[in-house]
PDB file of C-alpha atoms in Angstrom:
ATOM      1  CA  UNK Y  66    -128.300 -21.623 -34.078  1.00 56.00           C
ATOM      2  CA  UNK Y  67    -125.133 -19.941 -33.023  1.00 67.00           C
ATOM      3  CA  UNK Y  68    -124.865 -16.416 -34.537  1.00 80.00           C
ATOM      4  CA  UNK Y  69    -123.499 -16.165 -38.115  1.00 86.00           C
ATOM      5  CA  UNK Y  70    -119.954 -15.543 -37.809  1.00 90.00           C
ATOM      6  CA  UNK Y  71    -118.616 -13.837 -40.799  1.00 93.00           C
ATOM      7  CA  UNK Y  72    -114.748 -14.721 -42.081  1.00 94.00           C
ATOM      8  CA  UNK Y  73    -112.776 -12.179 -44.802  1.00 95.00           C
ATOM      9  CA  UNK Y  74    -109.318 -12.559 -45.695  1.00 95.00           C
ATOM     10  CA  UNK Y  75    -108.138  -9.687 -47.338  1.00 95.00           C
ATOM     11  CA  UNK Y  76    -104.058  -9.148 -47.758  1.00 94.00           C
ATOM     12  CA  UNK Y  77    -103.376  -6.379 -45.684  1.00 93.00           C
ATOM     13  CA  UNK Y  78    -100.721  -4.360 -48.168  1.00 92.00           C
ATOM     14  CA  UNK Y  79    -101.261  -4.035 -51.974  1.00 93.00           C
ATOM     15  CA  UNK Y  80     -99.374  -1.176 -54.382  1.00 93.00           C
ATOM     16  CA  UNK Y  81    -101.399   1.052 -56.455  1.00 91.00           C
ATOM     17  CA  UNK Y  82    -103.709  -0.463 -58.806  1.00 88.00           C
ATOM     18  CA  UNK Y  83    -103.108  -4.387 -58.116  1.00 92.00           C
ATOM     19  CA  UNK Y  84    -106.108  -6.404 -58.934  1.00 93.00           C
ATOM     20  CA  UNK Y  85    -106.316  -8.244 -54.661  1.00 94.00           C
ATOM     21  CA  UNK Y  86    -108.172 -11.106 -54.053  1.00 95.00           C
ATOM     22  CA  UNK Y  87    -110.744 -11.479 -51.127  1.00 96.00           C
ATOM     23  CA  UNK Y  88    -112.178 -14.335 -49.474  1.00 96.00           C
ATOM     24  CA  UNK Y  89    -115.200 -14.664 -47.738  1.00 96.00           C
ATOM     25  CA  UNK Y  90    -117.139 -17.221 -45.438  1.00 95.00           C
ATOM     26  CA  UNK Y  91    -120.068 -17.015 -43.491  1.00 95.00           C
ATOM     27  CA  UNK Y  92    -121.198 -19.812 -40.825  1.00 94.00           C
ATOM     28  CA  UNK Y  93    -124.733 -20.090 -41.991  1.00 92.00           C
ATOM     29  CA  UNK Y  94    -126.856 -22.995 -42.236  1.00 91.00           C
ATOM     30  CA  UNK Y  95    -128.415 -22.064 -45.700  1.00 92.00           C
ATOM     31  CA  UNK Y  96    -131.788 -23.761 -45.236  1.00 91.00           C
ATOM     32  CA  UNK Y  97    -133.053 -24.290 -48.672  1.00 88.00           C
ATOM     33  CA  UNK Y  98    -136.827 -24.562 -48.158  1.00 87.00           C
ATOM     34  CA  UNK Y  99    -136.911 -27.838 -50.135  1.00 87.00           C
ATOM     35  CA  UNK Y 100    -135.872 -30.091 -47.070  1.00 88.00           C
ATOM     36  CA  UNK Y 101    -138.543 -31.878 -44.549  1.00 88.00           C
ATOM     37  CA  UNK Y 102    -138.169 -32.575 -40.963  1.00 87.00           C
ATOM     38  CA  UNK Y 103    -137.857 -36.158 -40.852  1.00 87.00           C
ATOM     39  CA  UNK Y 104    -140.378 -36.323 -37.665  1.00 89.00           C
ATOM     40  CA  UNK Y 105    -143.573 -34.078 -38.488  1.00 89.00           C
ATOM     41  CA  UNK Y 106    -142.838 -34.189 -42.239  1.00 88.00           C
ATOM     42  CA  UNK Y 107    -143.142 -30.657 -42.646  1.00 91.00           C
ATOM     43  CA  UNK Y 108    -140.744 -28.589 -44.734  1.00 91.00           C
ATOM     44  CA  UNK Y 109    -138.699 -26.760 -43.400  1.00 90.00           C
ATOM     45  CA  UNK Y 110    -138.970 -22.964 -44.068  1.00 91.00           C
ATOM     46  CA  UNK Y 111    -136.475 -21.351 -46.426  1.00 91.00           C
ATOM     47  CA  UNK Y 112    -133.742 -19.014 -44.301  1.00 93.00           C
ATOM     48  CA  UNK Y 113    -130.730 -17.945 -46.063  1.00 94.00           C
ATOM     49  CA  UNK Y 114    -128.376 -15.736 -46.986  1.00 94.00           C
ATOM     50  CA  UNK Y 115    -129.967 -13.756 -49.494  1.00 94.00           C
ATOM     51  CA  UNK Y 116    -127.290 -11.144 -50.662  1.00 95.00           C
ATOM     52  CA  UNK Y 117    -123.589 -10.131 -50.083  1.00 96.00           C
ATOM     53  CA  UNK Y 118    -122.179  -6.911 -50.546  1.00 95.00           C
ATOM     54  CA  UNK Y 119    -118.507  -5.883 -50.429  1.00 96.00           C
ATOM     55  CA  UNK Y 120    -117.657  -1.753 -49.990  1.00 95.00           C
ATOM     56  CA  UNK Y 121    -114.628  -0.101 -50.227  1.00 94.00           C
ATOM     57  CA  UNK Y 122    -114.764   3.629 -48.762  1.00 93.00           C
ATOM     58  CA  UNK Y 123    -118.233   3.474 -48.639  1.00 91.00           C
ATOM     59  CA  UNK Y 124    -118.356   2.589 -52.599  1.00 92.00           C
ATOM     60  CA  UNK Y 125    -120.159  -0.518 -53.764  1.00 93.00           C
ATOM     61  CA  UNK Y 126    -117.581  -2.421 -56.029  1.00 94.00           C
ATOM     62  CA  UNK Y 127    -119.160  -6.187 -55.689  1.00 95.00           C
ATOM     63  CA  UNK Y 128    -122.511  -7.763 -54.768  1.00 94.00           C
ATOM     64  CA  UNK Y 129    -124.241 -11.184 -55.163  1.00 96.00           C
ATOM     65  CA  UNK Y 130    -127.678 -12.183 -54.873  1.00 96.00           C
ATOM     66  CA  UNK Y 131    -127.647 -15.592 -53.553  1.00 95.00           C
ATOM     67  CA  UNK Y 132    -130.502 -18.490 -54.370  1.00 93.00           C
ATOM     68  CA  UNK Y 133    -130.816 -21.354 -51.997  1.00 92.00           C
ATOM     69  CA  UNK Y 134    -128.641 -22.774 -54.183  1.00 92.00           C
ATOM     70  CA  UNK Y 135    -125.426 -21.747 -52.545  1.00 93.00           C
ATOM     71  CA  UNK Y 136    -124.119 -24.504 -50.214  1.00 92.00           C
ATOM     72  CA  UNK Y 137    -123.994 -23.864 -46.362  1.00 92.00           C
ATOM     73  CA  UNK Y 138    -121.414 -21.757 -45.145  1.00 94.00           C
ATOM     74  CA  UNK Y 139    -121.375 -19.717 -48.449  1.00 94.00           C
ATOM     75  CA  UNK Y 140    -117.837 -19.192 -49.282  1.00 95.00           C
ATOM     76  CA  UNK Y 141    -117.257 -16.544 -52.174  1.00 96.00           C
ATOM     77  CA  UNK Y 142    -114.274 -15.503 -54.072  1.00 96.00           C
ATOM     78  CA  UNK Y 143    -113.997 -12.328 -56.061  1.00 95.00           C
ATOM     79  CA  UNK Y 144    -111.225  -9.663 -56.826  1.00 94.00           C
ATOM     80  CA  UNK Y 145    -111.002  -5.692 -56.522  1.00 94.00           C
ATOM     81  CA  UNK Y 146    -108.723  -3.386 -58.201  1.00 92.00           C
ATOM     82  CA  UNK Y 147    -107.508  -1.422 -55.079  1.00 92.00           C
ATOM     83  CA  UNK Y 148    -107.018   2.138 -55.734  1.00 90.00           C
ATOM     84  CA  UNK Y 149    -105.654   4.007 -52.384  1.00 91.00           C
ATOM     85  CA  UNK Y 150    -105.720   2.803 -48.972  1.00 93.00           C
ATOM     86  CA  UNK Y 151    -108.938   2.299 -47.751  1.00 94.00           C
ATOM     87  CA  UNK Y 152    -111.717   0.206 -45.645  1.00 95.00           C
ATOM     88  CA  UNK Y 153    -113.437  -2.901 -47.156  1.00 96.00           C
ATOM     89  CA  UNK Y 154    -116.747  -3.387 -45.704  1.00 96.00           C
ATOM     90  CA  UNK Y 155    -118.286  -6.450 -45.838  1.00 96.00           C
ATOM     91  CA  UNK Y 156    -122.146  -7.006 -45.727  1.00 96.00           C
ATOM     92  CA  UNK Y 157    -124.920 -10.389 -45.655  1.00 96.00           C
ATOM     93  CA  UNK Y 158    -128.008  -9.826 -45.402  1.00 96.00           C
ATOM     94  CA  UNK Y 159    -130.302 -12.789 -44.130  1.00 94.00           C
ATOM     95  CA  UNK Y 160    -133.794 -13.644 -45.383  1.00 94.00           C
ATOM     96  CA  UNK Y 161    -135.025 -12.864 -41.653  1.00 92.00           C
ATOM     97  CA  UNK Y 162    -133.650  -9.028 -42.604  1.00 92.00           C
ATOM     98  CA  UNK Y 163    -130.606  -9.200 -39.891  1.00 93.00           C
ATOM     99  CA  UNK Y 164    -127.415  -7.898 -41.696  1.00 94.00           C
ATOM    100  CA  UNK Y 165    -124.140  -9.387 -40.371  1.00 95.00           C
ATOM    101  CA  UNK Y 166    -120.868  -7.163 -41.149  1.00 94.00           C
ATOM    102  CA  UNK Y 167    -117.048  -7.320 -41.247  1.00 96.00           C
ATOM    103  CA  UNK Y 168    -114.603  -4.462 -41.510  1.00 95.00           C
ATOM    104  CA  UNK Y 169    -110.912  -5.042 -43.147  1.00 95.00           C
ATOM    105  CA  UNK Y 170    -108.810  -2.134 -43.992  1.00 95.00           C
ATOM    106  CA  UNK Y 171    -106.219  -2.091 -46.830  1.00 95.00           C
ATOM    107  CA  UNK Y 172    -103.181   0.010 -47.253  1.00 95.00           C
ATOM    108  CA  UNK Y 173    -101.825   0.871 -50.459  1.00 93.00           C
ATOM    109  CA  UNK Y 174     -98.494   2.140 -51.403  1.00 88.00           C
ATOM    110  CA  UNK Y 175     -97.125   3.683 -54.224  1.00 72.00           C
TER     111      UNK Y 175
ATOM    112  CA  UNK X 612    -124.250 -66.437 -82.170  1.00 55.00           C
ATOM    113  CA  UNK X 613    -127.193 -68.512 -80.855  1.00 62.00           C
ATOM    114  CA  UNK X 614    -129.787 -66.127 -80.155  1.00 61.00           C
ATOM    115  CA  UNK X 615    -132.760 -67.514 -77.692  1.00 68.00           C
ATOM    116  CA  UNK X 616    -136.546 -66.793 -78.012  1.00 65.00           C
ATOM    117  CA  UNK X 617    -135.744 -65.546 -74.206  1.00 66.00           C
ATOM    118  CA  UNK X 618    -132.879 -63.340 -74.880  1.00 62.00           C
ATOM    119  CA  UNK X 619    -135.029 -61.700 -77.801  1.00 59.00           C
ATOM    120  CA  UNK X 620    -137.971 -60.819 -75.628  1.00 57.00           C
ATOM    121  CA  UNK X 621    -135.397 -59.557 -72.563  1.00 60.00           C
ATOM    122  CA  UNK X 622    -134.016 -56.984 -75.718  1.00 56.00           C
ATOM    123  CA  UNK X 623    -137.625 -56.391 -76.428  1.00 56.00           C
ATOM    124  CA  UNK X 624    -138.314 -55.575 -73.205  1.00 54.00           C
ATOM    125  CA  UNK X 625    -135.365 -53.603 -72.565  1.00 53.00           C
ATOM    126  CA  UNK X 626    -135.709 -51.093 -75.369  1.00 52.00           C
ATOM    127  CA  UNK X 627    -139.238 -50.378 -74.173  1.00 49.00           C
ATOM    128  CA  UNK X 628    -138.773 -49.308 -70.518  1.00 51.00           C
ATOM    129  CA  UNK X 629    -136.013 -47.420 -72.600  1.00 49.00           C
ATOM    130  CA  UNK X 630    -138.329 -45.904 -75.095  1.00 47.00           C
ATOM    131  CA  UNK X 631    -141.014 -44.994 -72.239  1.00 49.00           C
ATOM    132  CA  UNK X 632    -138.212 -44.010 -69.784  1.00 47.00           C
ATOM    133  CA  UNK X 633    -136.564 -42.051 -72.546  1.00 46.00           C
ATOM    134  CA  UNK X 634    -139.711 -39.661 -73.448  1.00 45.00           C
ATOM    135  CA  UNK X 635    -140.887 -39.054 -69.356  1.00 47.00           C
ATOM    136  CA  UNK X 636    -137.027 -37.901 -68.968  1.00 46.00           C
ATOM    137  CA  UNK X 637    -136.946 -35.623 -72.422  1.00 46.00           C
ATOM    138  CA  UNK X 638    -140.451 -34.077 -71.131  1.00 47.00           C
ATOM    139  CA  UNK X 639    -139.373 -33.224 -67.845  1.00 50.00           C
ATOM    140  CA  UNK X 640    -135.995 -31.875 -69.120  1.00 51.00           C
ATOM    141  CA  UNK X 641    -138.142 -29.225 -71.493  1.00 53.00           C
ATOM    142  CA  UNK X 642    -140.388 -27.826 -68.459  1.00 60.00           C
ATOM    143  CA  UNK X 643    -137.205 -27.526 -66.765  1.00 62.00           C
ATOM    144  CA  UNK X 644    -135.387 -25.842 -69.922  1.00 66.00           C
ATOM    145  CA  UNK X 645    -138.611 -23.581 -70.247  1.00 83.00           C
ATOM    146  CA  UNK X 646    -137.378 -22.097 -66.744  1.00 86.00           C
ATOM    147  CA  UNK X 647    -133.743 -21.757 -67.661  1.00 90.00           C
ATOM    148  CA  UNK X 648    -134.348 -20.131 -70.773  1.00 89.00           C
ATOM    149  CA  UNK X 649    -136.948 -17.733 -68.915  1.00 88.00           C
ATOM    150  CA  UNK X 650    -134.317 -17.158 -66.595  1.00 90.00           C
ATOM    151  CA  UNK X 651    -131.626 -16.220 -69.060  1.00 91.00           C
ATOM    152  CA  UNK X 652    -134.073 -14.055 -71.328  1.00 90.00           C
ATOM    153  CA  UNK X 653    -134.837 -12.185 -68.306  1.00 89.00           C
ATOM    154  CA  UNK X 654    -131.415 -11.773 -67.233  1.00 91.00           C
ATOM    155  CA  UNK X 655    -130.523 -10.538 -70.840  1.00 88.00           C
ATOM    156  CA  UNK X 656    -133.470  -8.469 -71.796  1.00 86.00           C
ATOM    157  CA  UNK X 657    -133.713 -10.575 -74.766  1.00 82.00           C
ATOM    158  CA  UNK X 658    -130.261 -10.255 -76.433  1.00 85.00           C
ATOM    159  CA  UNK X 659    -129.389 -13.624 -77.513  1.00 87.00           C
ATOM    160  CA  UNK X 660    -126.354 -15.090 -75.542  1.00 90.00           C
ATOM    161  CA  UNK X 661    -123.504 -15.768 -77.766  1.00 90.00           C
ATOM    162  CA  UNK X 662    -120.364 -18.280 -76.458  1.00 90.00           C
ATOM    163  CA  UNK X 663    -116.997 -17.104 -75.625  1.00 87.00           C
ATOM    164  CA  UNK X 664    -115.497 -14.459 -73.081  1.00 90.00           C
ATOM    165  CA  UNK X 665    -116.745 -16.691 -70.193  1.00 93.00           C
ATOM    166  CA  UNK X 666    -115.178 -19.455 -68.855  1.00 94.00           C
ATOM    167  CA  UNK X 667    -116.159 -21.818 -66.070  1.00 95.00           C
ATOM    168  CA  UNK X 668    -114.693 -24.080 -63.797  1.00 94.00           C
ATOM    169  CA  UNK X 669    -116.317 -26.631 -62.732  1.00 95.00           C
ATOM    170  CA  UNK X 670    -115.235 -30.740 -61.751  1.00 94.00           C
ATOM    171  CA  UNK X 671    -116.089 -32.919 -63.660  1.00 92.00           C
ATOM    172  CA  UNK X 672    -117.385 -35.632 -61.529  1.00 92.00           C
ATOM    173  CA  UNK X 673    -118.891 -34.178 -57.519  1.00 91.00           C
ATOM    174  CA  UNK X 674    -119.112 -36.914 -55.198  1.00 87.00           C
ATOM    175  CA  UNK X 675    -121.054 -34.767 -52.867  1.00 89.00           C
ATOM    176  CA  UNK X 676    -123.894 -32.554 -54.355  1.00 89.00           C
ATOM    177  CA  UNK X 677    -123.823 -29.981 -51.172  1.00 90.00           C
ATOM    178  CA  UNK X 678    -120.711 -28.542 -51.991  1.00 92.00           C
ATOM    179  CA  UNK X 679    -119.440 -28.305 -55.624  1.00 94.00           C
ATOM    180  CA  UNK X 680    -116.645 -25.956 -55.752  1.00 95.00           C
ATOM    181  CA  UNK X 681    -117.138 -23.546 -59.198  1.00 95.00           C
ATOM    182  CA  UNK X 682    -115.471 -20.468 -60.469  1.00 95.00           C
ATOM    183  CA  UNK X 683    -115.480 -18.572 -63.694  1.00 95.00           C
ATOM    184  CA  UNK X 684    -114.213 -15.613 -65.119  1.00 94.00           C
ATOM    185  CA  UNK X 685    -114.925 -13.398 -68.025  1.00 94.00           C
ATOM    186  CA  UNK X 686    -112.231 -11.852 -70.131  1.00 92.00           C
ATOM    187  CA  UNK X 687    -113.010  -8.103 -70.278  1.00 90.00           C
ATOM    188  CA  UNK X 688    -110.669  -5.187 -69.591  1.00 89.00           C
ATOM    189  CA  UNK X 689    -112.794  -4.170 -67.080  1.00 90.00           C
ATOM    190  CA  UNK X 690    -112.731  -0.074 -67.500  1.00 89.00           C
ATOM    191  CA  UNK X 691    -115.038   2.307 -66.164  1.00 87.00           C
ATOM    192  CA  UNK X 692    -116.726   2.204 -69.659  1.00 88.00           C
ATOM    193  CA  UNK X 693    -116.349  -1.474 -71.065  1.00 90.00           C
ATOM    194  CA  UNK X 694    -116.609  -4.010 -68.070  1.00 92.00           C
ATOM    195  CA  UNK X 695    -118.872  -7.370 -66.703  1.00 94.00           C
ATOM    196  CA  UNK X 696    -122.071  -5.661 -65.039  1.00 93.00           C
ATOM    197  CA  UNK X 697    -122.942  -9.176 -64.534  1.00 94.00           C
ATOM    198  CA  UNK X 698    -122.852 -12.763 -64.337  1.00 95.00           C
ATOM    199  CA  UNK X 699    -126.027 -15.303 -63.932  1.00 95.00           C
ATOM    200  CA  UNK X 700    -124.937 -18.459 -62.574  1.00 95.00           C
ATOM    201  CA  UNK X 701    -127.792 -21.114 -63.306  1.00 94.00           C
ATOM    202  CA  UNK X 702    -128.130 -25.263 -62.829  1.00 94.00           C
ATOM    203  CA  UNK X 703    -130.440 -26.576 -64.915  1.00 91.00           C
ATOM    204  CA  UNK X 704    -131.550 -29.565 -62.801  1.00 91.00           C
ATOM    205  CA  UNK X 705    -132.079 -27.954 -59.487  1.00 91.00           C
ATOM    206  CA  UNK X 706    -135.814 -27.626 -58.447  1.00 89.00           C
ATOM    207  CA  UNK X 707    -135.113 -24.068 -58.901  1.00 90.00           C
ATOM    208  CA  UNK X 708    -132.453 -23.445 -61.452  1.00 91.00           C
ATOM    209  CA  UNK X 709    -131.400 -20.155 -60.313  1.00 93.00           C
ATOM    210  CA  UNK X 710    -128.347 -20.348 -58.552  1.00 95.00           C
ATOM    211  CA  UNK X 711    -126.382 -16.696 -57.623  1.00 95.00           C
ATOM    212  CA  UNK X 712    -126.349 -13.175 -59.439  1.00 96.00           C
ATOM    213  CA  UNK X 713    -122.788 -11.662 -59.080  1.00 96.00           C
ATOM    214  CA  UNK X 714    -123.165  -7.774 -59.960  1.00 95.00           C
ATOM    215  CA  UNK X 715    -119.403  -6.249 -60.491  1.00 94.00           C
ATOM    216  CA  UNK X 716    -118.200  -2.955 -60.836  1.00 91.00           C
ATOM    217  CA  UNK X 717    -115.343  -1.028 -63.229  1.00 88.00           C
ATOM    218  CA  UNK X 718    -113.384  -1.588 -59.567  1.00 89.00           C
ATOM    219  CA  UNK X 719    -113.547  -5.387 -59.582  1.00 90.00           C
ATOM    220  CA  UNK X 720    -110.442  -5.336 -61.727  1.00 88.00           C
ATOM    221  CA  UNK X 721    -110.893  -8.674 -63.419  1.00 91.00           C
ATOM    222  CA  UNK X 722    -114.927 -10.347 -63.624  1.00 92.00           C
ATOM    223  CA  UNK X 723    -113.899 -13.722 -61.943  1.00 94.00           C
ATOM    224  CA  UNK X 724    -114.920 -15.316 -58.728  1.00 95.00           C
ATOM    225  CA  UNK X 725    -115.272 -18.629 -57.359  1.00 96.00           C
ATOM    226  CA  UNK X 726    -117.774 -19.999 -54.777  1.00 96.00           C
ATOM    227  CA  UNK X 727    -119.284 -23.441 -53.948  1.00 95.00           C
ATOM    228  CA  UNK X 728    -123.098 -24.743 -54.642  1.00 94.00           C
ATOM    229  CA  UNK X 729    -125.421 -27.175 -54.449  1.00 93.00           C
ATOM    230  CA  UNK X 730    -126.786 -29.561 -57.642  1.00 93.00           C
ATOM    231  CA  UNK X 731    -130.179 -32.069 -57.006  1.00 91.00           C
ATOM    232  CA  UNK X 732    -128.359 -34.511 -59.962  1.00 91.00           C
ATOM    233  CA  UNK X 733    -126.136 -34.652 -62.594  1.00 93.00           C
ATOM    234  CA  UNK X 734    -127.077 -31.582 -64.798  1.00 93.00           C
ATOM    235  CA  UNK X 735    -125.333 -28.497 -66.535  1.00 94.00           C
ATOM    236  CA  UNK X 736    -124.222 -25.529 -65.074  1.00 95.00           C
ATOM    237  CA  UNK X 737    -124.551 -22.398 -66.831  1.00 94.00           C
ATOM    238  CA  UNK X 738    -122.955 -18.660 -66.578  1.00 95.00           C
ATOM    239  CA  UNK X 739    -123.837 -16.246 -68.410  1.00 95.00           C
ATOM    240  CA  UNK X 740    -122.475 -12.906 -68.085  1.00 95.00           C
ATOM    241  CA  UNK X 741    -124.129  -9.704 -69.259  1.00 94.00           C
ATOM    242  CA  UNK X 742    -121.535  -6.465 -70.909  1.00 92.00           C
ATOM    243  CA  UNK X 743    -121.696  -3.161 -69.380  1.00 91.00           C
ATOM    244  CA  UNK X 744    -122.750  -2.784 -73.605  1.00 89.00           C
ATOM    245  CA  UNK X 745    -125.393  -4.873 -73.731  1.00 89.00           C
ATOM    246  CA  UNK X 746    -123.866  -7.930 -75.555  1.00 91.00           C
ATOM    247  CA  UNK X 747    -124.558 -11.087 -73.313  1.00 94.00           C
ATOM    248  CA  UNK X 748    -122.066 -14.345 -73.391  1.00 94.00           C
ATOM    249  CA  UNK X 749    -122.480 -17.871 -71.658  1.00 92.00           C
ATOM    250  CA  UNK X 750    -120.888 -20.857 -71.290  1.00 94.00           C
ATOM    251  CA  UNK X 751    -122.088 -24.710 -70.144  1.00 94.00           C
ATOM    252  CA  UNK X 752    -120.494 -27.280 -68.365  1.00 95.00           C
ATOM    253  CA  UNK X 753    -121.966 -30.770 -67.157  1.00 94.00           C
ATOM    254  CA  UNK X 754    -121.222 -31.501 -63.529  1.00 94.00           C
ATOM    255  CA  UNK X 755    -121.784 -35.249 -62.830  1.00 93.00           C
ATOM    256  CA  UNK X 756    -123.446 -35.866 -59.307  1.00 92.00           C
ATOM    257  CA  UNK X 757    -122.991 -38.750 -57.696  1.00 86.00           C
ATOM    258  CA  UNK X 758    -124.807 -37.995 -54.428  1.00 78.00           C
ATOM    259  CA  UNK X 759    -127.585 -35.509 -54.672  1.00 69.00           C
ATOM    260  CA  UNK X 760    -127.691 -32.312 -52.456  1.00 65.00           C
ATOM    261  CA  UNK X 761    -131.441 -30.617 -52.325  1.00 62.00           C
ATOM    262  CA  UNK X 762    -132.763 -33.007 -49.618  1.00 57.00           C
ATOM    263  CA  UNK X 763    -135.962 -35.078 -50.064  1.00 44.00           C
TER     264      UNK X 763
END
C-alpha cells in the first residue's frame, strides 16, 4: 500500500481568539480485523489508525482515539480557539507504531 | 370478511416465526447492550449520563454502511475551568461498539467535530460526552443501514 498521505486544511489567517476550523484526511485503508480474504478465508489482521493528535506550539489542544470503526480514509473535523500565531502539528499514529505528520502554520492578527 | 381455514393457519404461522424471531433478536440486543453500557460506565466512572448539552448529527437513512457522515457538538463555554474533556462516540450494533474517543482541551474553543464511520446494520449511535466537572451527558440517534459496512 502506497504510503499514508496525510491532508489538513487549516485557514491560513485568523484574528485573535476566533474559534478556526480544521480538516483532516488521511489515505489509509483502515483494515478492521473483522474482514476475510475471500481466497484462503483467513481474516485479515486489524491495521489502523489508532490515534490522532493535533498540536499547536508544541501544546496538545485535540486528540482522538480511533476504533476500527472509523471508515477508510478517516476524515475528522474539529475546531481550535487560536490564540497567537503559531504552528499546528498534526500527528497519526498507526497500529504498526509508524507516526505520519503534517505541519500548518497559522498567523493571527490583532 | 371471509376468513379461510388456510389464511388462519398462514396468521398462525406468521406470528410464531415472529414470536421466536422476536426473543433470538431481544437476546442478542441485551449481550450487545451489556457491552455498551460497560463501555459508557467505564467512560464515566460511574456517574449516570443524563440527556441534554450534546447533540448529534447523524442521517437518518445511510445507503452505504462504510461511510456515514456524523458530527456532534456539546454546548459548553469551553474555559480553562468548565469545558468537554471528552466525548465517547459508540454504535450499538457494531461487533465492537466502540467507535472513537475525542479528548478536547480549554483551547478547542467550542466541543464539536464531525467525522465519518462505519455501522454493521441499522442500530443507534450514541455520544456521550464527559464535563471537565465530572457530570456526564449523552444523546442517541438511530441510523438506518441499508447496506452493511463490517465485511463478512
Amino acid at each position: 500500500m502506497a504510503k499514508p498521505k496525510p491532508r489538513v486544511k487549516v485557514p491560513k489567517k485568523a484574528t485573535k481568539g476566533e474559534i478556526v476550523e480544521i480538516k483532516t484526511l488521511i489515505s489509509h485503508k483502515m483494515e478492521s480485523g473483522q474482514r476475510k480474504d475471500r481466497k484462503t478465508g483467513e481474516l485479515i489482521p486489524r491495521k489502523i489508525i489508532n490515534k490522532f493528535q493535533a498540536k499547536f506550539n508544541g501544546a496538545d489542544v485535540f486528540n482522538v482515539n480511533i476504533e476500527p470503526a472509523l471508515s477508510a480514509n478517516p476524515f475528522l473535523t474539529f475546531s481550535v480557539k487560536v490564540p497567537e500565531s503559531g504552528e499546528f502539528e498534526f500527528i497519526w499514529t498507526d497500529d504498526d507504531g509508524s507516526t505520519y505528520s503534517t505541519k500548518k502554520k497559522i498567523a493571527v492578527e490583532g | 370478511m371471509n376468513v379461510s381455514r388456510r389464511d388462519v393457519l398462514a396468521l398462525g404461522g406468521g406470528a410464531v416465526a415472529a414470536l421466536s424471531l422476536g426473543v433470538s433478536v431481544s437476546s442478542v440486543a441485551v449481550a450487545k447492550g451489556d457491552l455498551v453500557a460497560d463501555a459508557i460506565s467505564k467512560f464515566s466512572g460511574g456517574a449516570e449520563p443524563k440527556s441534554g448539552k450534546v447533540s448529534l448529527t447523524t442521517p437518518e437513512i445511510a445507503e452505504n454502511g462504510n461511510t456515514v457522515p456524523i458530527s456532534f457538538s456539546v454546548d459548553s463555554p469551553m474555559t480553562s475551568d468548565n469545558y468537554v474533556a471528552s466525548v465517547l462516540l459508540l454504535a450499538d450494533g457494531n461487533p465492537n461498539p466502540g467507535v472513537a474517543t475525542f479528548n478536547f482541551s480549554a483551547m478547542s474553543g467550542e466541543a464539536s467535530a464531525a467525522t465519518r464511520i462505519r455501522l454493521a446494520k441499522t442500530q443507534n449511535v450514541i455520544a456521550v460526552a464527559k464535563m471537565s466537572d465530572g457530570s456526564v451527558f449523552m444523546d442517541k440517534k438511530q441510523i438506518k443501514v441499508t447496506i452493511g459496512g463490517c465485511g463478512g
